[in-house]
Amino acid sequence: MVPTIDFYFEFSSPYGYLASRQIEALAAETGAALRWHPILMGPMFKAIGSAPLTQVPLKGDYALRDFARSALLAGIPYAQPDPFPIATVAAARAALHAREHHPGTEAGLAKALYHAYFVDGRRIDRAEVVLDVAAETGLSRSDVESGIASESIKTALKQEVDDAMARGVFGSPFILVGDEPFWGFDRFDHVRKWLALQK
Amino acid sequence: MVPTIDFYFEFSSPYGYLASRQIEALAAETGAALRWHPILMGPMFKAIGSAPLTQVPLKGDYALRDFARSALLAGIPYAQPDPFPIATVAAARAALHAREHHPGTEAGLAKALYHAYFVDGRRIDRAEVVLDVAAETGLSRSDVESGIASESIKTALKQEVDDAMARGVFGSPFILVGDEPFWGFDRFDHVRKWLALQK
């Protein structure tokens, strides 16, 4: 049976962005199927009593440095965006709409939204910028606009976050292979080795 | 000039233990000098408003799993100790005493203390167990006993923790190469690549 990599990510997460650049290669290399799960970290921060990394004393300065260094050492373009972090509900809804209604386009849209924010510094917290990016990937602007405004997508995103938390997801990026959880871009090598051990 | 790896670790830290098993190889491979810095996480948790990983909702279960898996995939023996975490002030003072008064013995003592706790489940929160382990590594039990009770070592450990925090250290393991900070056993590959870039 082909294993599935469930890939959970929040659009304001630098390590989520880095993961989005290599997750398809990881799936291809390990022969796993890949499912993209846009989520929001807000409800998770509440549950674990945490806050965005850059707002934590001492850790904050380190985090900014580690974002850039992790990108550099992985050969991935990165420019620390400002403002940071941002609200990403429109971006997450758009990616979910793409997955649900235009399957096969969600990976391209997710990567384009991440690139817009973490390379070009575009304000993907704004719905109109999300729609611009969607249109640039070939999706219909008006279709995505009505999608992210629909009750069904709003509900689906809440459900996606609830389901993720029920499965133990508490960060971004987060990978589940069945019940096996992997938190962080720095766990890609664990996913690789763990999948090899299952064969 | 030979770079120095300043290696900060707390004896109750699973990732610190894993790091202690590979830090000498990392230093040898990169041609760096290595300095062992036993520290206490308590004051750092206070500063960053955090708590031991296993006491955080959601994160706690994941952490226990990740400790064991990280050890397994690195080929390092590991048995989750109970109780966990523990107070490690006696262990840290002993390691500091070894470094200050018997230079060259601190690495062996630190590794033996970690092994006692994370492999054999011995109670290194108890001073008598720390002294047993010290004696097993060839140190004089009575010398270490008076060392960890001395005002100079108590003061030196406080200073070590203060200095670490002043340099931005907030976790275990933590590596500094000059001003460049690396947090976590999962950053060894960054240390390797970063040192290579400096040449």
mmCIF file of C-alpha atoms in Angstrom:
data_model
loop_
_atom_site.group_PDB
_atom_site.id
_atom_site.type_symbol
_atom_site.label_atom_id
_atom_site.label_comp_id
_atom_site.label_asym_id
_atom_site.label_seq_id
_atom_site.Cartn_x
_atom_site.Cartn_y
_atom_site.Cartn_z
ATOM 1 C CA MET A 1 0.000 0.000 0.000
ATOM 2 C CA VAL A 2 1.279 3.437 -0.894
ATOM 3 C CA PRO A 3 1.761 5.569 2.247
ATOM 4 C CA THR A 4 0.304 9.073 2.318
ATOM 5 C CA ILE A 5 2.150 12.135 3.543
ATOM 6 C CA ASP A 6 -0.399 14.475 5.095
ATOM 7 C CA PHE A 7 1.315 17.855 4.922
ATOM 8 C CA TYR A 8 -0.084 20.535 7.278
ATOM 9 C CA PHE A 9 1.071 24.113 6.829
ATOM 10 C CA GLU A 10 0.183 27.678 7.800
ATOM 11 C CA PHE A 11 0.928 30.412 5.253
ATOM 12 C CA SER A 12 2.627 32.682 7.786
ATOM 13 C CA SER A 13 5.092 29.944 8.793
ATOM 14 C CA PRO A 14 8.662 30.327 7.460
ATOM 15 C CA TYR A 15 9.458 26.648 8.052
ATOM 16 C CA GLY A 16 6.144 25.794 6.363
ATOM 17 C CA TYR A 17 7.325 27.767 3.345
ATOM 18 C CA LEU A 18 10.669 25.954 3.311
ATOM 19 C CA ALA A 19 8.842 22.627 3.592
ATOM 20 C CA SER A 20 6.545 23.528 0.703
ATOM 21 C CA ARG A 21 9.616 23.837 -1.501
ATOM 22 C CA GLN A 22 10.803 20.291 -0.818
ATOM 23 C CA ILE A 23 7.726 18.286 0.163
ATOM 24 C CA GLU A 24 6.976 17.113 -3.392
ATOM 25 C CA ALA A 25 10.543 15.860 -3.802
ATOM 26 C CA LEU A 26 10.272 14.068 -0.455
ATOM 27 C CA ALA A 27 7.034 12.366 -1.530
ATOM 28 C CA ALA A 28 8.460 11.405 -4.921
ATOM 29 C CA GLU A 29 11.657 10.062 -3.394
ATOM 30 C CA THR A 30 9.839 7.952 -0.798
ATOM 31 C CA GLY A 31 7.070 6.824 -3.162
ATOM 32 C CA ALA A 32 4.399 8.380 -0.939
ATOM 33 C CA ALA A 33 1.182 10.082 -1.967
ATOM 34 C CA LEU A 34 0.950 13.712 -0.859
ATOM 35 C CA ARG A 35 -2.048 15.621 0.519
ATOM 36 C CA TRP A 36 -1.852 19.380 1.168
ATOM 37 C CA HIS A 37 -3.627 20.649 4.296
ATOM 38 C CA PRO A 38 -3.723 24.431 4.699
ATOM 39 C CA ILE A 39 -4.345 25.199 8.386
ATOM 40 C CA LEU A 40 -4.320 28.149 10.764
ATOM 41 C CA MET A 41 -1.960 28.228 13.736
ATOM 42 C CA GLY A 42 -4.061 30.652 15.822
ATOM 43 C CA PRO A 43 -6.307 27.994 17.378
ATOM 44 C CA MET A 44 -3.275 25.767 18.024
ATOM 45 C CA PHE A 45 -1.298 28.513 19.768
ATOM 46 C CA LYS A 46 -4.316 28.926 22.043
ATOM 47 C CA ALA A 47 -4.431 25.204 22.798
ATOM 48 C CA ILE A 48 -0.762 24.881 23.673
ATOM 49 C CA GLY A 49 -0.503 28.267 25.380
ATOM 50 C CA SER A 50 2.155 29.406 22.945
ATOM 51 C CA ALA A 51 2.767 32.351 20.637
ATOM 52 C CA PRO A 52 4.465 32.987 17.301
ATOM 53 C CA LEU A 53 8.187 32.251 17.697
ATOM 54 C CA THR A 54 9.340 35.773 16.980
ATOM 55 C CA GLN A 55 7.275 37.109 19.888
ATOM 56 C CA VAL A 56 9.030 34.943 22.482
ATOM 57 C CA PRO A 57 11.894 36.592 24.435
ATOM 58 C CA LEU A 58 15.373 35.301 23.444
ATOM 59 C CA LYS A 59 13.851 32.765 21.018
ATOM 60 C CA GLY A 60 12.571 35.560 18.796
ATOM 61 C CA ASP A 61 15.949 36.874 17.649
ATOM 62 C CA TYR A 62 17.223 33.356 17.202
ATOM 63 C CA ALA A 63 14.187 32.406 15.142
ATOM 64 C CA LEU A 64 14.689 35.238 12.649
ATOM 65 C CA ARG A 65 18.294 34.171 12.205
ATOM 66 C CA ASP A 66 17.395 30.512 11.877
ATOM 67 C CA PHE A 67 14.718 31.200 9.237
ATOM 68 C CA ALA A 68 17.252 32.884 6.963
ATOM 69 C CA ARG A 69 20.049 30.405 7.676
ATOM 70 C CA SER A 70 17.789 27.390 7.158
ATOM 71 C CA ALA A 71 16.778 28.805 3.770
ATOM 72 C CA LEU A 72 20.359 29.633 2.813
ATOM 73 C CA LEU A 73 21.715 26.202 3.736
ATOM 74 C CA ALA A 74 18.831 24.516 1.876
ATOM 75 C CA GLY A 75 19.392 26.700 -1.203
ATOM 76 C CA ILE A 76 15.919 28.261 -1.029
ATOM 77 C CA PRO A 77 15.298 31.986 -1.684
ATOM 78 C CA TYR A 78 14.044 33.832 1.406
ATOM 79 C CA ALA A 79 13.434 37.443 2.376
ATOM 80 C CA GLN A 80 12.051 38.028 5.868
ATOM 81 C CA PRO A 81 8.689 39.682 5.209
ATOM 82 C CA ASP A 82 7.383 42.683 7.076
ATOM 83 C CA PRO A 83 4.780 42.676 8.594
ATOM 84 C CA PHE A 84 5.292 39.264 10.150
ATOM 85 C CA PRO A 85 3.419 37.199 11.143
ATOM 86 C CA ILE A 86 0.209 37.960 9.280
ATOM 87 C CA ALA A 87 -3.379 36.717 9.224
ATOM 88 C CA THR A 88 -3.665 34.006 6.601
ATOM 89 C CA VAL A 89 -7.306 33.022 6.638
ATOM 90 C CA ALA A 90 -7.945 34.205 3.057
ATOM 91 C CA ALA A 91 -4.867 32.354 1.777
ATOM 92 C CA ALA A 92 -5.808 29.161 3.621
ATOM 93 C CA ARG A 93 -9.382 29.314 2.343
ATOM 94 C CA ALA A 94 -8.153 29.840 -1.212
ATOM 95 C CA ALA A 95 -5.818 26.856 -1.032
ATOM 96 C CA LEU A 96 -8.567 24.710 0.445
ATOM 97 C CA HIS A 97 -11.008 25.861 -2.236
ATOM 98 C CA ALA A 98 -8.459 24.904 -4.886
ATOM 99 C CA ARG A 99 -7.995 21.453 -3.369
ATOM 100 C CA GLU A 100 -11.720 20.808 -2.977
ATOM 101 C CA HIS A 101 -12.990 22.248 -6.243
ATOM 102 C CA HIS A 102 -10.003 22.167 -8.590
ATOM 103 C CA PRO A 103 -7.995 19.162 -7.437
ATOM 104 C CA GLY A 104 -4.429 19.232 -8.665
ATOM 105 C CA THR A 105 -4.152 23.028 -8.492
ATOM 106 C CA GLU A 106 -3.676 23.316 -4.704
ATOM 107 C CA ALA A 107 0.052 22.599 -4.729
ATOM 108 C CA GLY A 108 0.750 25.253 -7.341
ATOM 109 C CA LEU A 109 -1.407 27.796 -5.544
ATOM 110 C CA ALA A 110 0.116 27.061 -2.125
ATOM 111 C CA LYS A 111 3.642 27.409 -3.481
ATOM 112 C CA ALA A 112 2.733 30.620 -5.308
ATOM 113 C CA LEU A 113 1.192 32.156 -2.178
ATOM 114 C CA TYR A 114 4.242 31.227 -0.102
ATOM 115 C CA HIS A 115 6.564 32.658 -2.764
ATOM 116 C CA ALA A 116 4.519 35.852 -2.913
ATOM 117 C CA TYR A 117 4.982 36.381 0.824
ATOM 118 C CA PHE A 118 8.421 34.954 1.644
ATOM 119 C CA VAL A 119 10.267 36.012 -1.514
ATOM 120 C CA ASP A 120 8.368 38.981 -2.951
ATOM 121 C CA GLY A 121 7.003 40.376 0.335
ATOM 122 C CA ARG A 122 3.467 40.667 -1.031
ATOM 123 C CA ARG A 123 0.619 41.162 1.483
ATOM 124 C CA ILE A 124 -1.139 37.804 1.243
ATOM 125 C CA ASP A 125 -3.086 38.752 4.370
ATOM 126 C CA ARG A 126 -5.186 40.820 1.924
ATOM 127 C CA ALA A 127 -7.864 38.933 0.010
ATOM 128 C CA GLU A 128 -7.243 40.920 -3.190
ATOM 129 C CA VAL A 129 -3.565 39.882 -3.201
ATOM 130 C CA VAL A 130 -4.564 36.240 -2.672
ATOM 131 C CA LEU A 131 -6.872 36.555 -5.679
ATOM 132 C CA ASP A 132 -4.098 38.161 -7.746
ATOM 133 C CA VAL A 133 -1.791 35.265 -6.953
ATOM 134 C CA ALA A 134 -4.527 32.723 -7.696
ATOM 135 C CA ALA A 135 -5.131 34.335 -11.074
ATOM 136 C CA GLU A 136 -1.388 34.268 -11.809
ATOM 137 C CA THR A 137 -1.434 30.477 -11.308
ATOM 138 C CA GLY A 138 -4.217 30.161 -13.877
ATOM 139 C CA LEU A 139 -7.219 29.931 -11.554
ATOM 140 C CA SER A 140 -10.262 32.077 -12.148
ATOM 141 C CA ARG A 141 -10.195 35.124 -9.922
ATOM 142 C CA SER A 142 -13.970 35.330 -9.619
ATOM 143 C CA ASP A 143 -14.284 31.634 -8.891
ATOM 144 C CA VAL A 144 -11.725 31.813 -6.075
ATOM 145 C CA GLU A 145 -13.321 35.035 -4.799
ATOM 146 C CA SER A 146 -16.699 33.379 -4.391
ATOM 147 C CA GLY A 147 -15.015 30.245 -3.056
ATOM 148 C CA ILE A 148 -13.271 31.963 -0.162
ATOM 149 C CA ALA A 149 -16.473 33.849 0.691
ATOM 150 C CA SER A 150 -18.598 30.679 0.738
ATOM 151 C CA GLU A 151 -19.915 29.176 3.932
ATOM 152 C CA SER A 152 -18.844 25.724 2.782
ATOM 153 C CA ILE A 153 -15.167 26.688 2.525
ATOM 154 C CA LYS A 154 -15.261 28.626 5.794
ATOM 155 C CA THR A 155 -16.701 25.555 7.482
ATOM 156 C CA ALA A 156 -14.291 23.231 5.703
ATOM 157 C CA LEU A 157 -11.287 25.217 6.952
ATOM 158 C CA LYS A 158 -12.549 25.124 10.533
ATOM 159 C CA GLN A 159 -13.060 21.388 10.133
ATOM 160 C CA GLU A 160 -9.579 20.976 8.677
ATOM 161 C CA VAL A 161 -8.050 22.718 11.716
ATOM 162 C CA ASP A 162 -10.209 20.721 14.155
ATOM 163 C CA ASP A 163 -9.313 17.450 12.440
ATOM 164 C CA ALA A 164 -5.639 18.368 12.475
ATOM 165 C CA MET A 165 -5.700 19.100 16.210
ATOM 166 C CA ALA A 166 -7.611 15.883 16.869
ATOM 167 C CA ARG A 167 -4.776 14.059 15.089
ATOM 168 C CA GLY A 168 -2.192 15.812 17.312
ATOM 169 C CA VAL A 169 -1.051 18.545 14.939
ATOM 170 C CA PHE A 170 0.193 21.607 16.847
ATOM 171 C CA GLY A 171 2.663 23.338 14.558
ATOM 172 C CA SER A 172 3.707 24.155 11.012
ATOM 173 C CA PRO A 173 4.939 22.376 9.045
ATOM 174 C CA PHE A 174 3.559 19.154 10.411
ATOM 175 C CA ILE A 175 3.596 15.823 8.610
ATOM 176 C CA LEU A 176 1.529 12.782 9.449
ATOM 177 C CA VAL A 177 2.192 9.432 7.821
ATOM 178 C CA GLY A 178 -0.717 7.462 9.196
ATOM 179 C CA ASP A 179 -0.388 8.010 12.944
ATOM 180 C CA GLU A 180 3.309 8.864 12.870
ATOM 181 C CA PRO A 181 3.828 12.592 13.539
ATOM 182 C CA PHE A 182 6.740 14.741 12.358
ATOM 183 C CA TRP A 183 6.974 18.392 13.368
ATOM 184 C CA GLY A 184 9.185 20.789 11.464
ATOM 185 C CA PHE A 185 11.117 21.240 8.252
ATOM 186 C CA ASP A 186 14.061 19.792 10.189
ATOM 187 C CA ARG A 187 12.256 16.424 10.430
ATOM 188 C CA PHE A 188 12.289 15.687 6.678
ATOM 189 C CA ASP A 189 15.203 13.347 7.196
ATOM 190 C CA HIS A 190 13.225 11.499 9.882
ATOM 191 C CA VAL A 191 10.305 11.047 7.471
ATOM 192 C CA ARG A 192 12.730 9.663 4.900
ATOM 193 C CA LYS A 193 14.386 7.240 7.320
ATOM 194 C CA TRP A 194 11.139 6.230 9.020
ATOM 195 C CA LEU A 195 9.448 5.401 5.713
ATOM 196 C CA ALA A 196 12.483 3.344 4.703
ATOM 197 C CA LEU A 197 12.197 1.343 7.947
ATOM 198 C CA GLN A 198 8.559 0.443 7.161
ATOM 199 C CA LYS A 199 9.481 -1.350 3.924
ATOM 200 C CA MET B 1 42.299 30.329 13.608
ATOM 201 C CA VAL B 2 40.655 27.223 14.990
ATOM 202 C CA PRO B 3 36.957 27.861 15.672
ATOM 203 C CA THR B 4 35.530 26.841 19.047
ATOM 204 C CA ILE B 5 32.257 24.986 19.532
ATOM 205 C CA ASP B 6 30.753 26.141 22.823
ATOM 206 C CA PHE B 7 28.415 23.294 23.736
ATOM 207 C CA TYR B 8 25.698 24.148 26.284
ATOM 208 C CA PHE B 9 23.665 21.325 27.794
ATOM 209 C CA GLU B 10 21.312 20.533 30.675
ATOM 210 C CA PHE B 11 21.482 17.015 32.128
ATOM 211 C CA SER B 12 17.709 16.524 32.066
ATOM 212 C CA SER B 13 17.531 17.292 28.337
ATOM 213 C CA PRO B 14 17.017 14.288 26.016
ATOM 214 C CA TYR B 15 18.285 16.195 22.984
ATOM 215 C CA GLY B 16 21.232 17.362 25.091
ATOM 216 C CA TYR B 17 22.009 13.710 25.777
ATOM 217 C CA LEU B 18 21.804 12.838 22.073
ATOM 218 C CA ALA B 19 24.059 15.782 21.280
ATOM 219 C CA SER B 20 26.600 14.673 23.887
ATOM 220 C CA ARG B 21 26.983 11.411 21.985
ATOM 221 C CA GLN B 22 27.955 13.112 18.718
ATOM 222 C CA ILE B 23 29.436 16.484 19.651
ATOM 223 C CA GLU B 24 33.019 15.224 19.805
ATOM 224 C CA ALA B 25 32.701 13.675 16.342
ATOM 225 C CA LEU B 26 31.242 16.955 15.062
ATOM 226 C CA ALA B 27 34.162 18.916 16.498
ATOM 227 C CA ALA B 28 36.725 16.454 15.130
ATOM 228 C CA GLU B 29 35.130 16.432 11.695
ATOM 229 C CA THR B 30 34.974 20.221 11.446
ATOM 230 C CA GLY B 31 38.368 20.792 13.044
ATOM 231 C CA ALA B 32 36.857 22.853 15.842
ATOM 232 C CA ALA B 33 37.896 23.029 19.484
ATOM 233 C CA LEU B 34 35.174 21.945 21.910
ATOM 234 C CA ARG B 35 34.188 23.443 25.259
ATOM 235 C CA TRP B 36 31.591 21.759 27.490
ATOM 236 C CA HIS B 37 29.184 24.075 29.332
ATOM 237 C CA PRO B 38 26.859 22.385 31.815
ATOM 238 C CA ILE B 39 23.895 24.698 32.415
ATOM 239 C CA LEU B 40 20.467 24.651 34.082
ATOM 240 C CA MET B 41 17.325 25.257 32.049
ATOM 241 C CA GLY B 42 15.188 26.453 34.966
ATOM 242 C CA PRO B 43 16.277 30.106 34.808
ATOM 243 C CA MET B 44 15.894 30.052 31.016
ATOM 244 C CA PHE B 45 12.363 28.652 31.118
ATOM 245 C CA LYS B 46 11.511 31.543 33.445
ATOM 246 C CA ALA B 47 13.003 34.080 31.042
ATOM 247 C CA ILE B 48 11.166 32.826 27.969
ATOM 248 C CA GLY B 49 7.945 31.979 29.811
ATOM 249 C CA SER B 50 8.194 28.346 28.793
ATOM 250 C CA ALA B 51 8.111 24.948 30.474
ATOM 251 C CA PRO B 52 9.670 21.532 29.940
ATOM 252 C CA LEU B 53 8.416 20.155 26.599
ATOM 253 C CA THR B 54 6.595 17.197 28.081
ATOM 254 C CA GLN B 55 4.450 19.477 30.231
ATOM 255 C CA VAL B 56 3.020 21.363 27.242
ATOM 256 C CA PRO B 57 -0.407 20.191 25.954
ATOM 257 C CA LEU B 58 -0.230 18.322 22.591
ATOM 258 C CA LYS B 59 3.521 18.950 22.343
ATOM 259 C CA GLY B 60 4.175 16.713 25.331
ATOM 260 C CA ASP B 61 3.092 13.432 23.739
ATOM 261 C CA TYR B 62 4.868 14.327 20.543
ATOM 262 C CA ALA B 63 8.057 15.155 22.419
ATOM 263 C CA LEU B 64 8.228 11.760 24.125
ATOM 264 C CA ARG B 65 7.818 10.066 20.756
ATOM 265 C CA ASP B 66 10.379 12.307 19.107
ATOM 266 C CA PHE B 67 12.986 11.673 21.842
ATOM 267 C CA ALA B 68 12.854 7.929 21.233
ATOM 268 C CA ARG B 69 12.634 8.196 17.455
ATOM 269 C CA SER B 70 15.492 10.705 17.261
ATOM 270 C CA ALA B 71 17.652 8.293 19.261
ATOM 271 C CA LEU B 72 16.618 5.271 17.191
ATOM 272 C CA LEU B 73 17.289 6.973 13.859
ATOM 273 C CA ALA B 74 20.664 8.228 15.127
ATOM 274 C CA GLY B 75 21.602 4.778 16.425
ATOM 275 C CA ILE B 76 21.901 5.949 20.043
ATOM 276 C CA PRO B 77 20.576 3.879 22.982
ATOM 277 C CA TYR B 78 17.714 5.576 24.822
ATOM 278 C CA ALA B 79 15.232 4.610 27.520
ATOM 279 C CA GLN B 80 12.783 7.306 28.601
ATOM 280 C CA PRO B 81 13.622 7.824 32.271
ATOM 281 C CA ASP B 82 11.072 8.147 35.037
ATOM 282 C CA PRO B 83 10.881 10.525 36.840
ATOM 283 C CA PHE B 84 11.381 13.093 34.085
ATOM 284 C CA PRO B 85 12.430 15.858 34.057
ATOM 285 C CA ILE B 86 14.602 15.989 37.156
ATOM 286 C CA ALA B 87 16.641 18.561 39.068
ATOM 287 C CA THR B 88 20.193 18.472 37.786
ATOM 288 C CA VAL B 89 22.038 21.006 39.889
ATOM 289 C CA ALA B 90 24.330 18.390 41.494
ATOM 290 C CA ALA B 91 25.164 16.882 38.096
ATOM 291 C CA ALA B 92 25.858 20.288 36.558
ATOM 292 C CA ARG B 93 28.067 21.312 39.485
ATOM 293 C CA ALA B 94 30.008 18.064 39.257
ATOM 294 C CA ALA B 95 30.634 18.504 35.530
ATOM 295 C CA LEU B 96 31.690 22.099 36.081
ATOM 296 C CA HIS B 97 33.988 21.070 38.932
ATOM 297 C CA ALA B 98 35.561 18.475 36.643
ATOM 298 C CA ARG B 99 36.120 21.049 33.907
ATOM 299 C CA GLU B 100 37.558 23.672 36.267
ATOM 300 C CA HIS B 101 39.704 21.460 38.481
ATOM 301 C CA HIS B 102 40.434 18.348 36.426
ATOM 302 C CA PRO B 103 40.460 19.624 32.842
ATOM 303 C CA GLY B 104 40.024 16.851 30.323
ATOM 304 C CA THR B 105 37.737 14.798 32.551
ATOM 305 C CA GLU B 106 34.554 16.839 32.014
ATOM 306 C CA ALA B 107 33.592 15.173 28.731
ATOM 307 C CA GLY B 108 33.848 11.693 30.184
ATOM 308 C CA LEU B 109 31.899 12.677 33.279
ATOM 309 C CA ALA B 110 29.172 14.460 31.319
ATOM 310 C CA LYS B 111 28.712 11.472 29.012
ATOM 311 C CA ALA B 112 28.671 9.066 31.953
ATOM 312 C CA LEU B 113 26.044 11.116 33.803
ATOM 313 C CA TYR B 114 23.869 11.305 30.698
ATOM 314 C CA HIS B 115 24.240 7.557 30.135
ATOM 315 C CA ALA B 116 23.361 6.849 33.757
ATOM 316 C CA TYR B 117 20.095 8.743 33.391
ATOM 317 C CA PHE B 118 18.985 8.171 29.798
ATOM 318 C CA VAL B 119 20.118 4.567 29.391
ATOM 319 C CA ASP B 120 20.280 3.081 32.883
ATOM 320 C CA GLY B 121 17.543 5.201 34.490
ATOM 321 C CA ARG B 122 19.704 6.095 37.485
ATOM 322 C CA ARG B 123 18.602 8.991 39.690
ATOM 323 C CA ILE B 124 21.242 11.594 38.864
ATOM 324 C CA ASP B 125 19.085 14.174 40.663
ATOM 325 C CA ARG B 126 20.585 12.621 43.833
ATOM 326 C CA ALA B 127 24.037 13.841 44.806
ATOM 327 C CA GLU B 128 25.142 10.370 45.945
ATOM 328 C CA VAL B 129 24.368 8.926 42.493
ATOM 329 C CA VAL B 130 26.298 11.751 40.844
ATOM 330 C CA LEU B 131 29.256 10.901 43.094
ATOM 331 C CA ASP B 132 28.924 7.181 42.250
ATOM 332 C CA VAL B 133 29.063 7.984 38.549
ATOM 333 C CA ALA B 134 32.000 10.351 39.040
ATOM 334 C CA ALA B 135 33.883 7.614 40.894
ATOM 335 C CA GLU B 136 33.112 5.156 38.075
ATOM 336 C CA THR B 137 34.816 7.523 35.609
ATOM 337 C CA GLY B 138 37.935 7.533 37.783
ATOM 338 C CA LEU B 139 37.416 10.790 39.625
ATOM 339 C CA SER B 140 37.843 10.920 43.398
ATOM 340 C CA ARG B 141 34.462 10.684 45.099
ATOM 341 C CA SER B 142 35.481 12.836 48.050
ATOM 342 C CA ASP B 143 37.070 15.445 45.816
ATOM 343 C CA VAL B 144 33.911 15.787 43.726
ATOM 344 C CA GLU B 145 31.794 15.762 46.872
ATOM 345 C CA SER B 146 33.619 18.731 48.335
ATOM 346 C CA GLY B 147 33.701 20.359 44.884
ATOM 347 C CA ILE B 148 29.937 20.387 44.394
ATOM 348 C CA ALA B 149 29.451 21.677 47.942
ATOM 349 C CA SER B 150 31.910 24.535 47.485
ATOM 350 C CA GLU B 151 30.810 28.131 47.173
ATOM 351 C CA SER B 152 33.152 28.657 44.250
ATOM 352 C CA ILE B 153 31.470 25.971 42.126
ATOM 353 C CA LYS B 154 27.974 27.118 43.121
ATOM 354 C CA THR B 155 28.910 30.633 42.063
ATOM 355 C CA ALA B 156 30.625 29.398 38.928
ATOM 356 C CA LEU B 157 27.507 27.528 37.796
ATOM 357 C CA LYS B 158 25.313 30.585 38.335
ATOM 358 C CA GLN B 159 27.844 32.594 36.349
ATOM 359 C CA GLU B 160 27.880 29.973 33.601
ATOM 360 C CA VAL B 161 24.076 30.195 33.278
ATOM 361 C CA ASP B 162 24.106 34.005 33.367
ATOM 362 C CA ASP B 163 26.851 34.151 30.747
ATOM 363 C CA ALA B 164 24.966 31.688 28.563
ATOM 364 C CA MET B 165 21.782 33.752 28.709
ATOM 365 C CA ALA B 166 23.740 36.923 28.006
ATOM 366 C CA ARG B 167 25.022 35.209 24.854
ATOM 367 C CA GLY B 168 21.454 34.312 23.805
ATOM 368 C CA VAL B 169 21.347 30.696 24.962
ATOM 369 C CA PHE B 170 17.775 29.627 25.811
ATOM 370 C CA GLY B 171 17.670 25.863 25.306
ATOM 371 C CA SER B 172 19.524 22.574 25.394
ATOM 372 C CA PRO B 173 21.512 21.569 23.530
ATOM 373 C CA PHE B 174 22.733 24.923 22.338
ATOM 374 C CA ILE B 175 25.891 25.525 20.329
ATOM 375 C CA LEU B 176 27.678 28.808 19.823
ATOM 376 C CA VAL B 177 30.482 29.180 17.309
ATOM 377 C CA GLY B 178 31.595 32.709 18.088
ATOM 378 C CA ASP B 179 28.329 34.669 17.816
ATOM 379 C CA GLU B 180 26.561 32.142 15.598
ATOM 380 C CA PRO B 181 23.836 30.313 17.566
ATOM 381 C CA PHE B 182 22.506 26.823 16.885
ATOM 382 C CA TRP B 183 19.660 25.407 18.967
ATOM 383 C CA GLY B 184 18.979 21.697 19.035
ATOM 384 C CA PHE B 185 20.452 18.319 18.189
ATOM 385 C CA ASP B 186 18.706 18.745 14.841
ATOM 386 C CA ARG B 187 21.000 21.658 13.992
ATOM 387 C CA PHE B 188 24.231 19.632 13.869
ATOM 388 C CA ASP B 189 24.044 19.610 10.101
ATOM 389 C CA HIS B 190 23.748 23.405 10.122
ATOM 390 C CA VAL B 191 26.887 23.683 12.273
ATOM 391 C CA ARG B 192 28.692 21.444 9.795
ATOM 392 C CA LYS B 193 27.567 23.394 6.737
ATOM 393 C CA TRP B 194 28.032 26.788 8.377
ATOM 394 C CA LEU B 195 31.602 26.007 9.440
ATOM 395 C CA ALA B 196 32.365 24.786 5.913
ATOM 396 C CA LEU B 197 31.118 28.125 4.509
ATOM 397 C CA GLN B 198 33.540 30.060 6.750
ATOM 398 C CA LYS B 199 36.594 28.430 5.206
#
